[in-house]
Amino acid sequence: MTIRITWKRVLLALLAIFAAGMAFAWSGLFQVAASSGHWKVTEWFLHWVMRNSVKTYSALQTPEVVRDDRGLVSAAGHFKQACASCHGAPGQRPNPVMQKATPPAPDLTVNARQWTDRQLFWILEHGVKYSGMPAWGAEKRPDEVRRMVAFVRRLPTMTTAQYRALTETTTVPPVTGLRPGLIESCAGCHGVDGRGRGPDVPVLAGQKVAYLEGALRRYAAGHRASAVMRVAAAALSPMEMRVLARHYAAMPGLRDVALPATHPILTEGRRDDQLPACASCHAPNKAYPLIAGQKATYVADRLTHWRGDEKIVDARKPSATMPVIARRIPEEQIEPLARALAGAE
Amino acid sequence: MRQAAVSVGLLAFLSGCNRHQSALATFGAEAEGIRTITIALVVGAVFIIAIMVGIYWRAVRAPEGQLTHKQGMRLVLWLGGIGPTILLTVILIFALPAMRPRVTAPGDLTIHVEGEQFWWRVGYERPGGGVLVAANEVRVPVGRTVAFELTGRDVIHSFWIPGLAGKMDMIPGRTNSLVARADKPGRYRGVCTEFCGLSHALMAFDVIAMEPAAFYAWLADQSRPAAGARQGQGAQLFAANGCGGCHAIRGTEHDARIGPDLSRYGDRLTLGAGILPPTIERTADFIRAPQDAKPGVRMPAYPQLSHQEARAIAVYLKGLK
């Protein structure tokens, strides 16, 4: 007996297959248990899809520069807080509980070699669906992702001592009003003296209390974009934010002094570019943070970040105060300006 | 029903008519001259069209053989050649005087206006020397010759007070002169008529024509610092937030010349260069998010100010009279 294939029969067969699939899904017989893992073939297929996707999209969706080796301290500190429990770190095995996930997070001290910088950037920025890998904790902070790429790149060859040197500092005197371990965690990047342990970490010592406290609050709420500081600030109570702000503000460091005339933009601005002087807002009795003596690398990075992408049309560029001001600073003046500011104390 | 719909539709054509900003509602001698020419041309054109229709009517209705070729050629000669030549010559002679700029004498008022994205920097030459800086508002004495010295700072703008005179471009690096005389006191409006960026359509200014005595009293009074320029929470917030980095207020340490002069903000009739009522609430909103009112505005936003702080600054500015 032969069955004649007609359009009607094909359609009915497809409908039957779909109905059977839905019935299977509805029955709950499909196991979502992580304990059983995947079949070998499923695992291969899923990873194959993931690798292809990363290869394709990392070529399409990444900026020109994807790695920044100048400052590793903030990336290392963030890795320790946010990544190490799943991925492990030099001298630290991944949390065994997290290793029971399907799929388990790869041990980056081994696995980081498999990816190019560009692919790492894409994975860090966007995360990976269905795998538990989250996207970067703040939007539009490619500078943070670039530093993390540089850090992850070094993981396979990093010794425990090197990792410790990046993430830990000498003994930190305890601060009253903070739970144990908190100030040590802050000092891992910001240093015992509040001056920051790398060129990517700003000087907090001597900064205004209200500014520091407000910054912590804005980081925690996500109003100020930074994955690194959001993770650090989200766990703080309002009281701890105040104690920390006072702690760093009380340290000797930045001073509330008039900006020196070491660069014309600091004290005069550029009228033809509609650029007001830095000292219009950053001076004694003004409402804005102290910047005299801040690190040149940090200042230049912030200004460059605020300038944003030159290719975006004006109407879509951010209109907040500093992005607007930073866009009026001639690009070649950013480095000299930051250096002049750093020398000012 | 259909008639009603048609009349409502026709009403839309009248929407451009108002007495503040219209080349038909004039308050100055130059605009009056332009209006006279316009009316003469329109009336003349209607008359000529009526003659044309009459001739056409006659040509179509005339029985065959009644019109000769010779008559036709004569018509072409007179109505197509000699007539228009005479008519156009008359119109030229009639319109030529409007092209001659009004003669200025020493001692006539000079007002410098600089177009910027998207506002107007105004400077009045004082009779005793010096320049009084103001913004987004032009005051003129009636019955007096006024010379506007016009330039642009960033891109090309165009200065047009429809009720006073014709348009004049404001070109960066060049000063164009426009001389005019206002004849009727009142409040009017001028606009930018050269596309200059995102908020081109939101770049206007108030024009106030005043009796000469009142005008010169106003000009003298403007040089005095506003009362309360240094007092109150608003003054303190204005200073602490660096507003003086771009704006100037006479009688205080704020003397920057990047943004509009705010010395007499309390006297202004509009906010944001002729676009919003200058109420305390609108002013506070403008300080926190100027781009909401004017896309592409050069002033940065101050979202870090609380609503109450922005309001305190607005109260201070409104008090500058």
PDB file of N, CA, C and O in Angstrom, chain B residues 153-208:
ATOM      1  N   ARG B 153      27.825  84.315  15.221  1.00  0.00           N
ATOM      2  CA  ARG B 153      29.005  83.812  15.918  1.00  0.00           C
ATOM      3  C   ARG B 153      29.398  82.416  15.435  1.00  0.00           C
ATOM      4  O   ARG B 153      30.563  82.110  15.272  1.00  0.00           O
ATOM      5  N   ASP B 154      28.400  81.555  15.202  1.00  0.00           N
ATOM      6  CA  ASP B 154      28.715  80.157  14.892  1.00  0.00           C
ATOM      7  C   ASP B 154      28.349  79.773  13.462  1.00  0.00           C
ATOM      8  O   ASP B 154      29.176  79.291  12.713  1.00  0.00           O
ATOM      9  N   VAL B 155      27.092  79.982  13.092  1.00  0.00           N
ATOM     10  CA  VAL B 155      26.640  79.660  11.738  1.00  0.00           C
ATOM     11  C   VAL B 155      25.862  80.869  11.218  1.00  0.00           C
ATOM     12  O   VAL B 155      25.712  81.856  11.926  1.00  0.00           O
ATOM     13  N   ILE B 156      25.374  80.789   9.987  1.00  0.00           N
ATOM     14  CA  ILE B 156      24.626  81.920   9.442  1.00  0.00           C
ATOM     15  C   ILE B 156      23.204  81.925  10.014  1.00  0.00           C
ATOM     16  O   ILE B 156      22.514  80.909   9.995  1.00  0.00           O
ATOM     17  N   HIS B 157      22.840  83.061  10.569  1.00  0.00           N
ATOM     18  CA  HIS B 157      21.463  83.275  11.015  1.00  0.00           C
ATOM     19  C   HIS B 157      20.889  84.404  10.164  1.00  0.00           C
ATOM     20  O   HIS B 157      21.603  85.001   9.368  1.00  0.00           O
ATOM     21  N   SER B 158      19.602  84.705  10.334  1.00  0.00           N
ATOM     22  CA  SER B 158      19.047  85.857   9.641  1.00  0.00           C
ATOM     23  C   SER B 158      18.092  86.587  10.572  1.00  0.00           C
ATOM     24  O   SER B 158      17.293  85.977  11.271  1.00  0.00           O
ATOM     25  N   PHE B 159      18.235  87.918  10.565  1.00  0.00           N
ATOM     26  CA  PHE B 159      17.526  88.784  11.506  1.00  0.00           C
ATOM     27  C   PHE B 159      16.312  89.360  10.808  1.00  0.00           C
ATOM     28  O   PHE B 159      16.450  90.030   9.782  1.00  0.00           O
ATOM     29  N   TRP B 160      15.123  89.076  11.325  1.00  0.00           N
ATOM     30  CA  TRP B 160      13.934  89.596  10.676  1.00  0.00           C
ATOM     31  C   TRP B 160      12.886  90.018  11.693  1.00  0.00           C
ATOM     32  O   TRP B 160      12.388  89.195  12.450  1.00  0.00           O
ATOM     33  N   ILE B 161      12.585  91.307  11.680  1.00  0.00           N
ATOM     34  CA  ILE B 161      11.450  91.811  12.440  1.00  0.00           C
ATOM     35  C   ILE B 161      10.421  92.197  11.378  1.00  0.00           C
ATOM     36  O   ILE B 161      10.511  93.276  10.778  1.00  0.00           O
ATOM     37  N   PRO B 162       9.453  91.312  11.087  1.00  0.00           N
ATOM     38  CA  PRO B 162       8.580  91.525   9.919  1.00  0.00           C
ATOM     39  C   PRO B 162       7.857  92.864   9.943  1.00  0.00           C
ATOM     40  O   PRO B 162       7.672  93.495   8.908  1.00  0.00           O
ATOM     41  N   GLY B 163       7.461  93.335  11.136  1.00  0.00           N
ATOM     42  CA  GLY B 163       6.712  94.587  11.205  1.00  0.00           C
ATOM     43  C   GLY B 163       7.583  95.822  11.087  1.00  0.00           C
ATOM     44  O   GLY B 163       7.079  96.935  10.982  1.00  0.00           O
ATOM     45  N   LEU B 164       8.910  95.648  11.124  1.00  0.00           N
ATOM     46  CA  LEU B 164       9.805  96.806  11.140  1.00  0.00           C
ATOM     47  C   LEU B 164      10.557  96.988   9.827  1.00  0.00           C
ATOM     48  O   LEU B 164      10.646  98.097   9.301  1.00  0.00           O
ATOM     49  N   ALA B 165      11.140  95.909   9.285  1.00  0.00           N
ATOM     50  CA  ALA B 165      11.960  96.039   8.072  1.00  0.00           C
ATOM     51  C   ALA B 165      12.139  94.669   7.439  1.00  0.00           C
ATOM     52  O   ALA B 165      11.616  93.672   7.932  1.00  0.00           O
ATOM     53  N   GLY B 166      12.921  94.646   6.352  1.00  0.00           N
ATOM     54  CA  GLY B 166      13.170  93.380   5.659  1.00  0.00           C
ATOM     55  C   GLY B 166      14.159  92.511   6.420  1.00  0.00           C
ATOM     56  O   GLY B 166      14.600  92.845   7.512  1.00  0.00           O
ATOM     57  N   LYS B 167      14.502  91.363   5.823  1.00  0.00           N
ATOM     58  CA  LYS B 167      15.437  90.423   6.465  1.00  0.00           C
ATOM     59  C   LYS B 167      16.875  90.843   6.215  1.00  0.00           C
ATOM     60  O   LYS B 167      17.161  91.498   5.215  1.00  0.00           O
ATOM     61  N   MET B 168      17.760  90.456   7.099  1.00  0.00           N
ATOM     62  CA  MET B 168      19.185  90.663   6.856  1.00  0.00           C
ATOM     63  C   MET B 168      19.958  89.479   7.437  1.00  0.00           C
ATOM     64  O   MET B 168      19.767  89.117   8.596  1.00  0.00           O
ATOM     65  N   ASP B 169      20.841  88.874   6.642  1.00  0.00           N
ATOM     66  CA  ASP B 169      21.611  87.721   7.116  1.00  0.00           C
ATOM     67  C   ASP B 169      22.638  88.140   8.157  1.00  0.00           C
ATOM     68  O   ASP B 169      23.176  89.246   8.113  1.00  0.00           O
ATOM     69  N   MET B 170      22.913  87.220   9.103  1.00  0.00           N
ATOM     70  CA  MET B 170      23.940  87.441  10.120  1.00  0.00           C
ATOM     71  C   MET B 170      25.031  86.423   9.832  1.00  0.00           C
ATOM     72  O   MET B 170      24.846  85.224  10.055  1.00  0.00           O
ATOM     73  N   ILE B 171      26.148  86.918   9.320  1.00  0.00           N
ATOM     74  CA  ILE B 171      27.178  86.023   8.799  1.00  0.00           C
ATOM     75  C   ILE B 171      28.417  86.093   9.682  1.00  0.00           C
ATOM     76  O   ILE B 171      28.919  87.190   9.943  1.00  0.00           O
ATOM     77  N   PRO B 172      28.918  84.939  10.156  1.00  0.00           N
ATOM     78  CA  PRO B 172      30.117  84.971  10.994  1.00  0.00           C
ATOM     79  C   PRO B 172      31.271  85.647  10.254  1.00  0.00           C
ATOM     80  O   PRO B 172      31.506  85.367   9.068  1.00  0.00           O
ATOM     81  N   GLY B 173      31.973  86.537  10.923  1.00  0.00           N
ATOM     82  CA  GLY B 173      33.125  87.187  10.328  1.00  0.00           C
ATOM     83  C   GLY B 173      32.777  88.385   9.464  1.00  0.00           C
ATOM     84  O   GLY B 173      33.641  88.950   8.789  1.00  0.00           O
ATOM     85  N   ARG B 174      31.508  88.789   9.450  1.00  0.00           N
ATOM     86  CA  ARG B 174      31.117  89.902   8.606  1.00  0.00           C
ATOM     87  C   ARG B 174      30.010  90.661   9.326  1.00  0.00           C
ATOM     88  O   ARG B 174      29.199  90.070  10.031  1.00  0.00           O
ATOM     89  N   THR B 175      29.995  91.978   9.179  1.00  0.00           N
ATOM     90  CA  THR B 175      28.945  92.756   9.819  1.00  0.00           C
ATOM     91  C   THR B 175      28.044  93.360   8.746  1.00  0.00           C
ATOM     92  O   THR B 175      28.522  94.071   7.868  1.00  0.00           O
ATOM     93  N   ASN B 176      26.774  93.026   8.780  1.00  0.00           N
ATOM     94  CA  ASN B 176      25.793  93.601   7.867  1.00  0.00           C
ATOM     95  C   ASN B 176      25.022  94.687   8.594  1.00  0.00           C
ATOM     96  O   ASN B 176      24.737  94.559   9.782  1.00  0.00           O
ATOM     97  N   SER B 177      24.684  95.727   7.846  1.00  0.00           N
ATOM     98  CA  SER B 177      23.997  96.834   8.481  1.00  0.00           C
ATOM     99  C   SER B 177      22.547  96.890   8.014  1.00  0.00           C
ATOM    100  O   SER B 177      22.255  96.700   6.837  1.00  0.00           O
ATOM    101  N   LEU B 178      21.641  97.132   8.939  1.00  0.00           N
ATOM    102  CA  LEU B 178      20.227  97.282   8.607  1.00  0.00           C
ATOM    103  C   LEU B 178      19.749  98.531   9.339  1.00  0.00           C
ATOM    104  O   LEU B 178      19.875  98.610  10.551  1.00  0.00           O
ATOM    105  N   VAL B 179      19.255  99.521   8.574  1.00  0.00           N
ATOM    106  CA  VAL B 179      18.810 100.750   9.217  1.00  0.00           C
ATOM    107  C   VAL B 179      17.295 100.819   9.119  1.00  0.00           C
ATOM    108  O   VAL B 179      16.713 100.528   8.067  1.00  0.00           O
ATOM    109  N   ALA B 180      16.648 101.185  10.213  1.00  0.00           N
ATOM    110  CA  ALA B 180      15.190 101.182  10.223  1.00  0.00           C
ATOM    111  C   ALA B 180      14.686 102.262  11.163  1.00  0.00           C
ATOM    112  O   ALA B 180      15.450 102.833  11.949  1.00  0.00           O
ATOM    113  N   ARG B 181      13.382 102.557  11.043  1.00  0.00           N
ATOM    114  CA  ARG B 181      12.759 103.510  11.960  1.00  0.00           C
ATOM    115  C   ARG B 181      11.400 102.972  12.369  1.00  0.00           C
ATOM    116  O   ARG B 181      10.554 102.690  11.512  1.00  0.00           O
ATOM    117  N   ALA B 182      11.201 102.800  13.668  1.00  0.00           N
ATOM    118  CA  ALA B 182       9.898 102.358  14.157  1.00  0.00           C
ATOM    119  C   ALA B 182       9.004 103.578  14.306  1.00  0.00           C
ATOM    120  O   ALA B 182       9.480 104.654  14.656  1.00  0.00           O
ATOM    121  N   ASP B 183       7.706 103.412  14.017  1.00  0.00           N
ATOM    122  CA  ASP B 183       6.802 104.559  14.092  1.00  0.00           C
ATOM    123  C   ASP B 183       5.667 104.384  15.090  1.00  0.00           C
ATOM    124  O   ASP B 183       4.980 105.341  15.411  1.00  0.00           O
ATOM    125  N   LYS B 184       5.449 103.150  15.550  1.00  0.00           N
ATOM    126  CA  LYS B 184       4.290 102.903  16.409  1.00  0.00           C
ATOM    127  C   LYS B 184       4.746 102.125  17.639  1.00  0.00           C
ATOM    128  O   LYS B 184       5.309 101.034  17.500  1.00  0.00           O
ATOM    129  N   PRO B 185       4.543 102.672  18.834  1.00  0.00           N
ATOM    130  CA  PRO B 185       4.980 101.937  20.019  1.00  0.00           C
ATOM    131  C   PRO B 185       4.185 100.635  20.178  1.00  0.00           C
ATOM    132  O   PRO B 185       3.050 100.532  19.703  1.00  0.00           O
ATOM    133  N   GLY B 186       4.777  99.671  20.840  1.00  0.00           N
ATOM    134  CA  GLY B 186       4.065  98.413  21.082  1.00  0.00           C
ATOM    135  C   GLY B 186       5.035  97.262  21.247  1.00  0.00           C
ATOM    136  O   GLY B 186       6.251  97.431  21.168  1.00  0.00           O
ATOM    137  N   ARG B 187       4.470  96.077  21.473  1.00  0.00           N
ATOM    138  CA  ARG B 187       5.278  94.879  21.630  1.00  0.00           C
ATOM    139  C   ARG B 187       5.161  94.045  20.354  1.00  0.00           C
ATOM    140  O   ARG B 187       4.059  93.716  19.916  1.00  0.00           O
ATOM    141  N   TYR B 188       6.303  93.707  19.780  1.00  0.00           N
ATOM    142  CA  TYR B 188       6.322  92.949  18.530  1.00  0.00           C
ATOM    143  C   TYR B 188       7.273  91.763  18.663  1.00  0.00           C
ATOM    144  O   TYR B 188       7.793  91.487  19.744  1.00  0.00           O
ATOM    145  N   ARG B 189       7.538  91.114  17.541  1.00  0.00           N
ATOM    146  CA  ARG B 189       8.341  89.901  17.621  1.00  0.00           C
ATOM    147  C   ARG B 189       9.219  89.796  16.388  1.00  0.00           C
ATOM    148  O   ARG B 189       8.809  90.180  15.285  1.00  0.00           O
ATOM    149  N   GLY B 190      10.450  89.316  16.586  1.00  0.00           N
ATOM    150  CA  GLY B 190      11.355  89.053  15.476  1.00  0.00           C
ATOM    151  C   GLY B 190      11.769  87.587  15.495  1.00  0.00           C
ATOM    152  O   GLY B 190      11.622  86.906  16.513  1.00  0.00           O
ATOM    153  N   VAL B 191      12.268  87.088  14.373  1.00  0.00           N
ATOM    154  CA  VAL B 191      12.619  85.661  14.285  1.00  0.00           C
ATOM    155  C   VAL B 191      13.904  85.478  13.478  1.00  0.00           C
ATOM    156  O   VAL B 191      14.350  86.376  12.774  1.00  0.00           O
ATOM    157  N   CYS B 192      14.467  84.262  13.600  1.00  0.00           N
ATOM    158  CA  CYS B 192      15.589  83.869  12.744  1.00  0.00           C
ATOM    159  C   CYS B 192      14.997  83.252  11.481  1.00  0.00           C
ATOM    160  O   CYS B 192      14.128  82.394  11.561  1.00  0.00           O
ATOM    161  N   THR B 193      15.446  83.706  10.320  1.00  0.00           N
ATOM    162  CA  THR B 193      14.855  83.180   9.081  1.00  0.00           C
ATOM    163  C   THR B 193      15.889  82.498   8.200  1.00  0.00           C
ATOM    164  O   THR B 193      15.734  82.448   6.980  1.00  0.00           O
ATOM    165  N   GLU B 194      16.979  82.032   8.814  1.00  0.00           N
ATOM    166  CA  GLU B 194      17.929  81.222   8.052  1.00  0.00           C
ATOM    167  C   GLU B 194      18.151  79.963   8.875  1.00  0.00           C
ATOM    168  O   GLU B 194      18.560  80.059  10.039  1.00  0.00           O
ATOM    169  N   PHE B 195      17.895  78.791   8.282  1.00  0.00           N
ATOM    170  CA  PHE B 195      17.995  77.556   9.065  1.00  0.00           C
ATOM    171  C   PHE B 195      19.372  77.453   9.710  1.00  0.00           C
ATOM    172  O   PHE B 195      20.394  77.507   9.032  1.00  0.00           O
ATOM    173  N   CYS B 196      19.395  77.321  11.044  1.00  0.00           N
ATOM    174  CA  CYS B 196      20.676  77.416  11.762  1.00  0.00           C
ATOM    175  C   CYS B 196      20.902  76.236  12.683  1.00  0.00           C
ATOM    176  O   CYS B 196      21.850  76.219  13.452  1.00  0.00           O
ATOM    177  N   GLY B 197      20.046  75.218  12.651  1.00  0.00           N
ATOM    178  CA  GLY B 197      20.269  74.070  13.522  1.00  0.00           C
ATOM    179  C   GLY B 197      18.955  73.553  14.074  1.00  0.00           C
ATOM    180  O   GLY B 197      17.877  73.991  13.666  1.00  0.00           O
ATOM    181  N   LEU B 198      19.089  72.603  15.025  1.00  0.00           N
ATOM    182  CA  LEU B 198      17.909  71.889  15.528  1.00  0.00           C
ATOM    183  C   LEU B 198      16.800  72.811  16.017  1.00  0.00           C
ATOM    184  O   LEU B 198      15.638  72.558  15.787  1.00  0.00           O
ATOM    185  N   SER B 199      17.178  73.877  16.729  1.00  0.00           N
ATOM    186  CA  SER B 199      16.148  74.732  17.315  1.00  0.00           C
ATOM    187  C   SER B 199      15.979  76.031  16.550  1.00  0.00           C
ATOM    188  O   SER B 199      15.582  77.041  17.123  1.00  0.00           O
ATOM    189  N   HIS B 200      16.266  76.000  15.254  1.00  0.00           N
ATOM    190  CA  HIS B 200      16.092  77.205  14.443  1.00  0.00           C
ATOM    191  C   HIS B 200      14.684  77.792  14.613  1.00  0.00           C
ATOM    192  O   HIS B 200      14.509  78.998  14.780  1.00  0.00           O
ATOM    193  N   ALA B 201      13.685  76.912  14.595  1.00  0.00           N
ATOM    194  CA  ALA B 201      12.305  77.397  14.686  1.00  0.00           C
ATOM    195  C   ALA B 201      11.990  77.928  16.077  1.00  0.00           C
ATOM    196  O   ALA B 201      10.947  78.526  16.296  1.00  0.00           O
ATOM    197  N   LEU B 202      12.889  77.686  17.045  1.00  0.00           N
ATOM    198  CA  LEU B 202      12.662  78.155  18.416  1.00  0.00           C
ATOM    199  C   LEU B 202      13.591  79.312  18.742  1.00  0.00           C
ATOM    200  O   LEU B 202      13.977  79.527  19.876  1.00  0.00           O
ATOM    201  N   MET B 203      14.018  80.039  17.711  1.00  0.00           N
ATOM    202  CA  MET B 203      14.941  81.157  17.913  1.00  0.00           C
ATOM    203  C   MET B 203      14.223  82.441  17.508  1.00  0.00           C
ATOM    204  O   MET B 203      14.160  82.786  16.343  1.00  0.00           O
ATOM    205  N   ALA B 204      13.640  83.112  18.497  1.00  0.00           N
ATOM    206  CA  ALA B 204      12.896  84.346  18.228  1.00  0.00           C
ATOM    207  C   ALA B 204      13.298  85.382  19.267  1.00  0.00           C
ATOM    208  O   ALA B 204      14.157  85.114  20.114  1.00  0.00           O
ATOM    209  N   PHE B 205      12.735  86.550  19.187  1.00  0.00           N
ATOM    210  CA  PHE B 205      12.997  87.559  20.228  1.00  0.00           C
ATOM    211  C   PHE B 205      11.851  88.553  20.285  1.00  0.00           C
ATOM    212  O   PHE B 205      11.074  88.688  19.339  1.00  0.00           O
ATOM    213  N   ASP B 206      11.762  89.225  21.420  1.00  0.00           N
ATOM    214  CA  ASP B 206      10.738  90.241  21.586  1.00  0.00           C
ATOM    215  C   ASP B 206      11.279  91.571  21.097  1.00  0.00           C
ATOM    216  O   ASP B 206      12.458  91.864  21.251  1.00  0.00           O
ATOM    217  N   VAL B 207      10.402  92.356  20.499  1.00  0.00           N
ATOM    218  CA  VAL B 207      10.767  93.698  20.060  1.00  0.00           C
ATOM    219  C   VAL B 207       9.819  94.665  20.751  1.00  0.00           C
ATOM    220  O   VAL B 207       8.597  94.471  20.698  1.00  0.00           O
ATOM    221  N   ILE B 208      10.369  95.680  21.417  1.00  0.00           N
ATOM    222  CA  ILE B 208       9.522  96.645  22.089  1.00  0.00           C
ATOM    223  C   ILE B 208       9.872  98.027  21.550  1.00  0.00           C
ATOM    224  O   ILE B 208      11.007  98.485  21.679  1.00  0.00           O
TER     225      ILE B 208
END
